[in-house]
Amino acid sequence: MVTDPFSYDAVRQTLERFSETVPEILCSHPATSKYSTGLYNLLDQVDSPFTVAVTGQMRVGKSTLLNALIGEDLAITGVNETTATINWFKHGGEELDGKFKVVWKDRPEEIFSMECIRDWIGDSEKAAQTRYIEFFSTSKLLKEANFIDTPGTRSVIESHEETINEFLAQRCEKESMRQGGRADAIIYVFPVVARESDQNRLDSFGEGTRIPGSSPFNSIGVVHKWDHLMADSPFEEAANKAATVAEAMKGLVCSVIPVSAPLYIASERFDDSFWDKVVILSSIVDDAGFKKLVLNDRFFEKENTACTLTAEDRQQFRSDYTLPWVSLRLILKELRRKGISEPDAARDYIRESSGILRLKHELEQRFFSRSRLIKILGCLNRAWEPCEQASGILRGEKVKLVSELAQLPSYLEYLEARITDNDPTVQRLHDFIREFQHVLRDRVKNTAGVLTKIDHERLAASDLRDQIDADLACLDMLARSDGVPFEPGMINRLRALFGFYGPEWSQRCSLFPQENLEDGLKQLLDDIANHSLAREWKKVQDHASSRIEQLLNYIEQIRGI
Amino acid sequence: MADARGKIKEIYVKAAMLLERMEDSERLADLRPVYNRVEMGIFRLVVMGEIKKGKSSFINALLGEPELLPTASDIATSKVYKILYGPEKKTKVFFLPDVDTGKREPPLTVSPAQLAEYGTEARNPGNEKRVDFIGVELPNSMLRSGLVIVDTPGVGGLFREHRDITLRYAPNADAVFFVVDSVESVISRPEIEFLKELLKMSSQRVVFIQSKIDAADEETWKAWQARNQKIIAEEIGLPIDRQLYFPVSAEIKVMADAEKSGELLDESGYLDLLNYLNHQLIPRKEKALAKDAAAVFRACLAEIAEVQKRSVNVLQQNTREALADMQQRLAEKKKQMIEWRSTTFQTEIQSFNHQFQDLRRNTRNRLQEELDPNGLLISGMIDKIKQDDSAPAKVIAENVKQYQQELLAQTGVKANDIHRAFVGAFKTALEQTIQRMGATQEISVANSEDITFDPSDTIIRQNLDMHFSGFDNTKNTYFGGMAGAAIANVIVGLIFPPAALIAAVGGGLIAGSLANRDTKARNKLSALDRLKGILLGLQQQLMRHSVNAMDDLAVTLERESSAAFKKIADRMQSDLEKEIAEVQETATATKQETAERLKRSMETLDETSRLIADVEILLKA
């Protein structure tokens, strides 16, 4: 029986070997035994659901963004509240409605009802004792993946920084691994200007989950909290900021989208009356009157003769619809600038401009549809890295031992010339060194033996890994919104080829008619070879050719049987 | 109280008139620069904060010039802007001195459109055009009284060197305004760390500005203010009731200016801030400047009083015999003085110079010892890097960046301490020398009372006891005066901030050697060695820099002190010669003439005493 080299089972076999035999090999040498610990849970990991972490600096609106994506106010938000724990958002049945689960650091988990959640916010004692919290919803999004909300970086509350470091940094691997808790992908939330700390955080996430130099297929960036921007067109300005961040974070995130969760939530959840009033407010005739109205939240609720809504009406309006002042101001100014006076048009415009729809689309395109590939790659990478490190150490060790060994003959020679009958010490020293020479030889042999085995495993993993990495890199390029040099049909066939619909061989061939697979593949091979492409697309071309050849080989083999 | 500047002006004008009447242009020339310092009243307000917190918008709104500094583009301010008064709006680019020759290119006047070529990271990457800062002259009423506003590049962004540039301006600030906002976040850990570093370098108060309050609900920004103040209290140890904290909205201030609306000005938060600035912060500095000037004035006036006293003394001699006697004694005194100048005076100067050279050598040694690349400062850091051996190369590179920052900061502080101790020891030595020069054994308790200023009484007593001790009294007055006047002149403006220079060096190095993010060296040990090397090299360069700076300072101090000694002795001699001339004149004058001149001298003496009393009040306030 020929095994499908692309199949999930093949990957599982590799990972199985990594979690069973490789630790043994590593433990057989004192210098490398410490690298074995990270390898035991690889299989659990590859089977666990796809996990997306939402992360970024504190107060950048991560929880609000999650609520907008989930479509439900599950994550806690507010003026003074700050997420203090790692919060999981999982798909759950109705029996868990209105409840959350606390997994403590040092005692069994407990279920609480949602009213108690205030005890876990900010600089709280309970938060400090909590490993993580799980929230549940029947939201469609959570069927695709688990989401994690993390405390923000840069907080003065020291424990928050630790919590997130513990979670994302690779140092606390064992801890996170036992929870099955490392993210497969992240949504990184930037404020309007990126900081060095953002760069570092993304760097370390990438280092832990991807091959050095590979494309950042598992990181999407969003620019959030730009509602306050004062430019003539805040939406354009936000897009500019996103472009700047994307440029600065090149190689760390695969795309940067400006989004506004408050705008999306307003467009999704507020009733017609909200949009009726917003349109009235934004189309005040008197310019000076409008300026006063949007000066700040206090002036909004003051007497204003230019406005047809009374001050009481406006106060009522503000308390009826919970929306940050700055977002309301943005909606009013933007609708006025655009001259939109139809409530429905206003709602649609704001929903479209919020960027959340685009983010959802990107999540689908970049994460969910490729979640298997991303997961496999992450696991392979985690398997490969300790071997890589161990290999380096052993190589160094070998060189050291060999050079020590090389010195011994000259010592022996020196001593031999001085052996006399009346000084037994020299003789003893000579014998001792000779003995030591044997020991060293054994050590060199052992080291070289372990090294060979490790290198064998390492190369096996890296081979598979590099292939999948190339799949993801190519898919990433094909996901670009413009500048893709193929027609739509071909893009789809290539996507399938690179594992967009699943990594197994039949999934890769799924867009070709079953009866003449070979012809379809050969046709694609010709098509792609005949394209003259810009340099950056060459690797797509090369990888497609190599994948097609592998598939053809495999098909030939199974046909032969 | 608020008008220390007015008071000192009044005293200056009177003293100037007095000196003009006495035809003493030399002393007048001494007082003028001292007074000018008060008159100009330079107040350096340095605005710092993280990127995109609205520093530039804050300044624009403060000055009522919404278009002054660029605010829209990303990390708009990559360079330091200094805004000061000028008769017409002008923008000049100032350049850093050349690394080898130490010479600066002359500043370049540019149009607002050209500014981006020098002042933004995009057009001037890594400051390849070697811009030091950008000066903006502006005919703005707020700046007229000497306010200088410095806008610094935001810290915490992707450009680490901005932090060093910003910290350079800490030691010389009269006030630091630290800007946080109401939109992005409450004070963060990196901000607290920056503030701690800042407070190490600057003894001045930090005023907190919370910007953009128009962009948040009142409940939100007030909650953030409370949280920020709590963080400041807990992390920096500044209790809330002693914090200076102003929530403001530049947006509303601009509108308030346009509509000339007091209500909006109040709403913008700038009303409180302007009140604080104009009625407390700036007057406090004015008062301090006025006090410095007053000390110099007092010394000078004491000299004038002495001259007048002696003049009165001469004019009161009724008989020709008395005058002849006096002439003889003055001639004797002159002889004595000339001898003193060539003996005791020289010996003292020499001994001062020896003392100073020792001091200089010791300081040099101390700098070399304590900033030695193999010394204590660096060994701790090298140890820390060694502990990182197991970390991935990139982590090591990051950490080394951190250590480099620490090294810069620590070296800066250390060098600053040593320099300060050097200047302090110089001052003490100078004061002691002056005391020795002025003091004499003959001065008894009774004689020392002569120096009090009760005209009638003193004159009589001096008349009775006109010994040679008069010469010693004179010496005392002059050199006592010098302790105030000359030292003030020597020292002011020389307190040297080596930390600033060091930051300048370090900034360049970081950009040059470690900005390279691709240190993906697989071979960690060799990477580590290289990084260690960089650190050692940096340390070495800092030490050289610091020693050179000390040498420059020493040369200046030496020159200034010997010039001061000479000046004082010259003046003593010339005053004595004037006195001799007056005796001669009096001998040939008519009784009536003498009486009139006596009356005038007594009046001048009276006036001087009154002025001295005024100065005393100012000094005690």
GROMACS .gro file of N, CA and C in nm, chain B residues 41 106 136 138 145 180-181 220-221 232 235 243 255 296 324 368 386-387 408 422 434 474 476 479 503 553 580 589:
model
   84
  602GLY      N    1   1.470   8.697   3.011
  602GLY     CA    2   1.386   8.604   3.086
  602GLY      C    3   1.359   8.474   3.015
  667PRO      N    4   2.658   7.674   0.898
  667PRO     CA    5   2.569   7.780   0.946
  667PRO      C    6   2.422   7.741   0.925
  697VAL      N    7   1.217   7.802   1.500
  697VAL     CA    8   1.109   7.878   1.441
  697VAL      C    9   1.099   8.011   1.515
  699LEU      N   10   0.896   8.363   1.567
  699LEU     CA   11   0.754   8.391   1.550
  699LEU      C   12   0.718   8.519   1.624
  706SER      N   13   0.794   8.761   2.599
  706SER     CA   14   0.857   8.777   2.730
  706SER      C   15   0.971   8.678   2.752
  741VAL      N   16   0.000   6.316   2.769
  741VAL     CA   17  -0.068   6.187   2.754
  741VAL      C   18  -0.203   6.218   2.689
  742ASP      N   19  -0.277   6.116   2.649
  742ASP     CA   20  -0.399   6.150   2.575
  742ASP      C   21  -0.525   6.088   2.635
  781THR      N   22  -1.537   5.926   3.047
  781THR     CA   23  -1.419   5.848   3.012
  781THR      C   24  -1.290   5.924   3.043
  782TRP      N   25  -1.281   6.049   2.993
  782TRP     CA   26  -1.152   6.116   3.013
  782TRP      C   27  -1.128   6.147   3.159
  793ILE      N   28   0.067   5.765   3.843
  793ILE     CA   29   0.182   5.854   3.868
  793ILE      C   30   0.218   5.850   4.017
  796GLU      N   31   0.363   5.485   4.093
  796GLU     CA   32   0.485   5.442   4.024
  796GLU      C   33   0.599   5.541   4.041
  804GLN      N   34   0.056   6.680   4.218
  804GLN     CA   35   0.071   6.666   4.074
  804GLN      C   36   0.013   6.788   4.002
  816MET      N   37  -1.097   7.671   1.837
  816MET     CA   38  -1.227   7.731   1.815
  816MET      C   39  -1.248   7.851   1.907
  857VAL      N   40   2.441   8.990   4.240
  857VAL     CA   41   2.548   9.063   4.171
  857VAL      C   42   2.534   9.214   4.197
  885ALA      N   43   4.724  11.675   5.343
  885ALA     CA   44   4.860  11.634   5.309
  885ALA      C   45   4.893  11.501   5.374
  929GLN      N   46   3.816   5.859   3.409
  929GLN     CA   47   3.873   5.744   3.339
  929GLN      C   48   3.849   5.616   3.417
  947LYS      N   49   2.588   3.762   2.950
  947LYS     CA   50   2.633   3.623   2.957
  947LYS      C   51   2.520   3.531   2.999
  948GLN      N   52   2.440   3.579   3.093
  948GLN     CA   53   2.327   3.496   3.139
  948GLN      C   54   2.229   3.467   3.027
  969LEU      N   55   2.408   5.398   2.839
  969LEU     CA   56   2.407   5.541   2.806
  969LEU      C   57   2.357   5.621   2.924
  983PHE      N   58   3.316   6.853   4.008
  983PHE     CA   59   3.431   6.931   3.962
  983PHE      C   60   3.401   7.080   3.971
  995ILE      N   61   3.965   8.372   4.745
  995ILE     CA   62   3.920   8.509   4.758
  995ILE      C   63   3.916   8.552   4.904
 1035THR      N   64   3.917   9.763   5.209
 1035THR     CA   65   3.886   9.771   5.067
 1035THR      C   66   3.894   9.634   5.003
 1037ASN      N   67   3.865   9.357   5.140
 1037ASN     CA   68   3.753   9.275   5.183
 1037ASN      C   69   3.627   9.302   5.101
 1040PHE      N   70   3.683   9.181   4.729
 1040PHE     CA   71   3.684   9.037   4.708
 1040PHE      C   72   3.559   8.970   4.761
 1064ALA      N   73   2.444   6.159   2.522
 1064ALA     CA   74   2.324   6.112   2.453
 1064ALA      C   75   2.340   6.134   2.302
 1114LEU      N   76   3.596   7.232   2.961
 1114LEU     CA   77   3.538   7.307   3.070
 1114LEU      C   78   3.648   7.364   3.158
 1141ILE      N   79   4.312  10.924   4.524
 1141ILE     CA   80   4.431  11.009   4.535
 1141ILE      C   81   4.408  11.139   4.456
 1150ALA      N   82   4.079  12.303   4.581
 1150ALA     CA   83   3.944  12.355   4.560
 1150ALA      C   84   3.907  12.459   4.666
   0.00000   0.00000   0.00000
